[in-house]
CSV table of N, CA and C in Angstrom, one decimal:
chain,number,residue,atom,x,y,z
A,12,UNK,N,-16.9,13.9,7.4
A,12,UNK,CA,-15.6,14.4,7.3
A,12,UNK,C,-15.6,15.8,7.9
A,13,UNK,N,-14.6,16.0,8.7
A,13,UNK,CA,-14.5,17.3,9.4
A,13,UNK,C,-13.8,18.3,8.5
A,14,UNK,N,-13.9,19.6,8.9
A,14,UNK,CA,-13.3,20.7,8.1
A,14,UNK,C,-11.8,20.6,8.0
A,15,UNK,N,-11.1,20.1,9.0
A,15,UNK,CA,-9.6,19.9,8.9
A,15,UNK,C,-9.3,18.8,7.9
A,16,UNK,N,-10.0,17.8,7.9
A,16,UNK,CA,-9.7,16.7,6.9
A,16,UNK,C,-10.1,17.2,5.5
A,17,UNK,N,-11.2,17.9,5.4
A,17,UNK,CA,-11.5,18.4,4.1
A,17,UNK,C,-10.4,19.4,3.5
A,18,UNK,N,-9.9,20.2,4.4
A,18,UNK,CA,-8.8,21.1,4.0
A,18,UNK,C,-7.5,20.3,3.7
A,19,UNK,N,-7.2,19.3,4.4
A,19,UNK,CA,-6.1,18.4,4.1
A,19,UNK,C,-6.3,17.8,2.7
A,20,UNK,N,-7.5,17.3,2.4
A,20,UNK,CA,-7.8,16.7,1.1
A,20,UNK,C,-7.6,17.8,0.0
A,21,UNK,N,-8.0,19.0,0.3
A,21,UNK,CA,-7.9,20.1,-0.7
A,21,UNK,C,-6.4,20.4,-1.0
A,22,UNK,N,-5.6,20.4,0.1
A,22,UNK,CA,-4.1,20.7,-0.1
A,22,UNK,C,-3.5,19.6,-0.9
A,23,UNK,N,-3.9,18.3,-0.6
A,23,UNK,CA,-3.3,17.2,-1.4
A,23,UNK,C,-3.7,17.3,-2.9
A,24,UNK,N,-4.9,17.7,-3.2
A,24,UNK,CA,-5.3,17.9,-4.5
A,24,UNK,C,-4.6,19.1,-5.2
A,25,UNK,N,-4.4,20.1,-4.4
A,25,UNK,CA,-3.7,21.3,-4.9
A,25,UNK,C,-2.3,21.0,-5.3
A,26,UNK,N,-1.6,20.3,-4.4
A,26,UNK,CA,-0.2,20.0,-4.8
A,26,UNK,C,-0.1,19.0,-6.0
A,27,UNK,N,-1.0,18.1,-6.1
A,27,UNK,CA,-1.0,17.2,-7.2
A,27,UNK,C,-1.3,18.0,-8.5
A,28,UNK,N,-2.3,18.9,-8.4
A,28,UNK,CA,-2.6,19.7,-9.6
A,28,UNK,C,-1.4,20.6,-10.0
A,29,UNK,N,-0.7,21.1,-9.0
A,29,UNK,CA,0.4,22.0,-9.3
A,29,UNK,C,1.4,21.3,-10.1
A,30,UNK,N,1.7,20.0,-9.8
A,30,UNK,CA,2.7,19.3,-10.6
A,30,UNK,C,2.2,19.0,-12.0
A,31,UNK,N,0.9,19.0,-12.2
A,31,UNK,CA,0.4,18.8,-13.5
A,31,UNK,C,0.4,20.1,-14.3
A,32,UNK,N,0.2,21.2,-13.6
A,32,UNK,CA,0.1,22.5,-14.3
A,32,UNK,C,1.5,23.1,-14.6
A,33,UNK,N,2.5,22.9,-13.7
A,33,UNK,CA,3.8,23.5,-13.9
A,33,UNK,C,4.4,23.3,-15.3
A,34,UNK,N,4.5,22.2,-15.9
A,34,UNK,CA,5.1,22.1,-17.2
A,34,UNK,C,4.3,22.7,-18.4
A,35,UNK,N,3.1,23.0,-18.2
A,35,UNK,CA,2.2,23.5,-19.3
A,35,UNK,C,2.7,24.8,-19.8
A,36,UNK,N,3.0,24.9,-21.1
A,36,UNK,CA,3.3,26.2,-21.7
A,36,UNK,C,4.7,26.7,-21.4
A,37,UNK,N,5.6,25.9,-20.8
A,37,UNK,CA,6.9,26.3,-20.5
A,37,UNK,C,7.9,25.9,-21.6
A,38,UNK,N,8.7,26.8,-21.9
A,38,UNK,CA,9.8,26.6,-22.9
A,38,UNK,C,11.1,26.9,-22.3
A,39,UNK,N,12.0,25.9,-22.5
A,39,UNK,CA,13.3,26.0,-21.9
A,39,UNK,C,14.2,26.9,-22.7
A,40,UNK,N,15.4,27.3,-22.2
A,40,UNK,CA,16.3,28.1,-22.9
A,40,UNK,C,16.8,27.3,-24.1
A,41,UNK,N,17.0,26.0,-24.0
A,41,UNK,CA,17.5,25.2,-25.1
A,41,UNK,C,16.4,25.2,-26.2
A,42,UNK,N,15.1,25.0,-25.8
A,42,UNK,CA,14.1,24.9,-26.8
A,42,UNK,C,13.9,26.3,-27.5
A,43,UNK,N,14.1,27.4,-26.8
A,43,UNK,CA,14.0,28.7,-27.4
A,43,UNK,C,15.2,29.1,-28.2
A,44,UNK,N,16.3,28.4,-28.1
A,44,UNK,CA,17.5,28.8,-28.8
A,44,UNK,C,18.3,29.9,-28.1
A,45,UNK,N,18.1,30.1,-26.9
A,45,UNK,CA,18.8,31.2,-26.1
A,45,UNK,C,20.0,30.6,-25.5
A,46,UNK,N,21.1,31.3,-25.6
A,46,UNK,CA,22.4,30.8,-25.0
A,46,UNK,C,22.3,31.1,-23.5
A,47,UNK,N,22.7,30.1,-22.7
A,47,UNK,CA,22.7,30.2,-21.3
A,47,UNK,C,24.0,30.8,-20.8
A,48,UNK,N,23.9,31.8,-19.9
A,48,UNK,CA,25.1,32.4,-19.4
A,48,UNK,C,25.1,32.3,-17.9
A,49,UNK,N,26.2,32.6,-17.2
A,49,UNK,CA,26.3,32.6,-15.8
A,49,UNK,C,26.0,31.2,-15.1
A,50,UNK,N,26.3,30.2,-15.8
A,50,UNK,CA,26.1,28.8,-15.2
A,50,UNK,C,24.7,28.4,-15.1
A,51,UNK,N,23.7,29.0,-15.8
A,51,UNK,CA,22.3,28.5,-15.8
A,51,UNK,C,22.1,27.2,-16.4
A,52,UNK,N,21.0,26.6,-16.2
A,52,UNK,CA,20.7,25.3,-16.7
A,52,UNK,C,19.9,25.5,-18.0
A,53,UNK,N,20.3,24.9,-19.1
A,53,UNK,CA,19.6,25.0,-20.4
A,53,UNK,C,18.2,24.5,-20.4
A,54,UNK,N,17.9,23.6,-19.4
A,54,UNK,CA,16.5,23.1,-19.3
A,54,UNK,C,15.6,23.9,-18.4
A,55,UNK,N,16.1,25.0,-17.8
A,55,UNK,CA,15.3,25.9,-17.0
A,55,UNK,C,14.3,26.7,-17.9
A,56,UNK,N,13.1,26.9,-17.4
A,56,UNK,CA,12.1,27.7,-18.2
A,56,UNK,C,12.6,29.2,-18.4
A,57,UNK,N,12.3,29.7,-19.6
A,57,UNK,CA,12.6,31.1,-19.8
A,57,UNK,C,11.7,32.0,-19.0
A,58,UNK,N,10.4,31.8,-19.1
A,58,UNK,CA,9.5,32.6,-18.3
A,58,UNK,C,8.5,31.6,-17.6
A,59,UNK,N,8.7,31.3,-16.3
A,59,UNK,CA,7.9,30.2,-15.7
A,59,UNK,C,6.4,30.6,-15.4
A,60,UNK,N,6.1,31.9,-15.4
A,60,UNK,CA,4.7,32.3,-15.2
A,60,UNK,C,4.1,31.7,-13.9
A,61,UNK,N,4.8,31.7,-12.8
A,61,UNK,CA,4.4,31.1,-11.6
A,61,UNK,C,3.1,31.6,-11.0
A,62,UNK,N,2.9,32.9,-11.1
A,62,UNK,CA,1.7,33.5,-10.5
A,62,UNK,C,0.4,33.0,-11.3
A,63,UNK,N,0.5,33.0,-12.6
A,63,UNK,CA,-0.6,32.5,-13.4
A,63,UNK,C,-0.8,31.0,-13.2
A,64,UNK,N,0.3,30.2,-13.0
A,64,UNK,CA,0.1,28.8,-12.8
A,64,UNK,C,-0.4,28.5,-11.4
A,65,UNK,N,-0.1,29.3,-10.4
A,65,UNK,CA,-0.7,29.1,-9.0
A,65,UNK,C,-2.2,29.5,-9.0
A,66,UNK,N,-2.6,30.5,-9.8
A,66,UNK,CA,-4.0,30.8,-9.9
A,66,UNK,C,-4.7,29.7,-10.6
A,67,UNK,N,-4.2,29.2,-11.7
A,67,UNK,CA,-4.8,28.1,-12.4
A,67,UNK,C,-4.9,26.9,-11.5
A,68,UNK,N,-3.8,26.6,-10.8
A,68,UNK,CA,-3.8,25.4,-9.9
A,68,UNK,C,-4.9,25.5,-8.9
A,69,UNK,N,-5.1,26.7,-8.3
A,69,UNK,CA,-6.1,27.0,-7.3
A,69,UNK,C,-7.5,26.7,-7.7
A,70,UNK,N,-7.9,27.3,-8.9
A,70,UNK,CA,-9.3,27.1,-9.3
A,70,UNK,C,-9.5,25.7,-9.9
A,71,UNK,N,-8.5,25.1,-10.5
A,71,UNK,CA,-8.7,23.7,-11.0
A,71,UNK,C,-8.8,22.7,-9.8
A,72,UNK,N,-8.0,22.9,-8.8
A,72,UNK,CA,-8.0,22.0,-7.7
A,72,UNK,C,-9.3,22.2,-6.9
A,73,UNK,N,-9.8,23.5,-6.8
A,73,UNK,CA,-11.1,23.7,-6.1
A,73,UNK,C,-12.2,23.0,-6.8
A,74,UNK,N,-12.3,23.0,-8.1
A,74,UNK,CA,-13.3,22.3,-8.9
A,74,UNK,C,-13.2,20.8,-8.6
A,75,UNK,N,-12.0,20.2,-8.6
A,75,UNK,CA,-11.8,18.8,-8.4
A,75,UNK,C,-12.2,18.5,-6.9
A,76,UNK,N,-11.8,19.3,-6.0
A,76,UNK,CA,-12.2,19.1,-4.6
A,76,UNK,C,-13.7,19.2,-4.4
A,77,UNK,N,-14.4,20.2,-5.0
A,77,UNK,CA,-15.8,20.3,-4.9
A,77,UNK,C,-16.5,19.1,-5.4
A,78,UNK,N,-16.1,18.6,-6.6
A,78,UNK,CA,-16.7,17.4,-7.1
A,78,UNK,C,-16.5,16.2,-6.2
A,79,UNK,N,-15.3,16.1,-5.6
A,79,UNK,CA,-15.1,15.0,-4.7
A,79,UNK,C,-16.0,15.1,-3.4
A,80,UNK,N,-16.1,16.3,-2.9
A,80,UNK,CA,-17.0,16.5,-1.8
A,80,UNK,C,-18.5,16.2,-2.1
A,81,UNK,N,-18.9,16.6,-3.3
A,81,UNK,CA,-20.3,16.3,-3.7
A,81,UNK,C,-20.5,14.7,-3.8
A,82,UNK,N,-19.5,14.1,-4.4
A,82,UNK,CA,-19.6,12.6,-4.5
A,82,UNK,C,-19.6,11.9,-3.1
A,83,UNK,N,-18.8,12.5,-2.2
A,83,UNK,CA,-18.8,11.9,-0.8
A,83,UNK,C,-20.1,12.2,-0.1
A,84,UNK,N,-20.6,13.4,-0.3
A,84,UNK,CA,-21.9,13.8,0.4
A,84,UNK,C,-23.1,13.0,-0.1
A,85,UNK,N,-23.2,12.7,-1.4
A,85,UNK,CA,-24.3,12.0,-1.9
A,85,UNK,C,-24.0,10.5,-2.0
A,86,UNK,N,-22.9,10.0,-1.4
A,86,UNK,CA,-22.6,8.6,-1.2
A,86,UNK,C,-22.4,8.0,-2.6
A,87,UNK,N,-21.9,8.7,-3.6
A,87,UNK,CA,-21.5,8.1,-4.9
A,87,UNK,C,-20.2,7.4,-4.7
A,88,UNK,N,-19.4,7.8,-3.8
A,88,UNK,CA,-18.2,7.1,-3.4
A,88,UNK,C,-18.3,6.8,-1.9
A,89,UNK,N,-18.3,5.5,-1.6
A,89,UNK,CA,-18.5,5.1,-0.2
A,89,UNK,C,-17.3,5.5,0.7
A,90,UNK,N,-17.6,6.1,1.8
A,90,UNK,CA,-16.6,6.5,2.8
A,90,UNK,C,-16.5,5.5,3.9
A,91,UNK,N,-15.5,4.7,4.1
A,91,UNK,CA,-15.4,3.8,5.2
A,91,UNK,C,-15.4,4.4,6.5
A,92,UNK,N,-16.1,3.8,7.5
A,92,UNK,CA,-16.2,4.3,8.8
A,92,UNK,C,-15.0,3.7,9.6
A,93,UNK,N,-14.0,4.4,9.9
A,93,UNK,CA,-12.8,3.9,10.6
A,93,UNK,C,-13.1,3.7,12.1
A,94,UNK,N,-14.1,4.3,12.6
A,94,UNK,CA,-14.4,4.2,14.1
A,94,UNK,C,-15.0,2.8,14.5
A,95,UNK,N,-15.5,2.1,13.5
A,95,UNK,CA,-16.2,0.8,13.8
A,95,UNK,C,-15.4,-0.4,13.3
A,96,UNK,N,-14.1,-0.4,13.6
A,96,UNK,CA,-13.3,-1.6,13.3
A,96,UNK,C,-13.7,-2.8,14.0
A,97,UNK,N,-13.8,-3.9,13.3
A,97,UNK,CA,-14.2,-5.1,14.0
A,97,UNK,C,-13.3,-6.3,13.6
């Protein structure tokens, strides 16, 4: 696997992890009992903590990506060779 493919795999894992991490620890205005003004959505998070969630997403996805690369390197997961189609 080349470096560009490995980076593409990392980005895919990163985006998937982001969607897992985003709802963790979030409380909506409705859950917090705060009245919404100015046309806001009562389901919107009060404090989304996006910087913290992006950092968490980055290190969790790096660990998952590193484990996947180790599994591929030691052939614990077989990688099909697409160049030898018959």
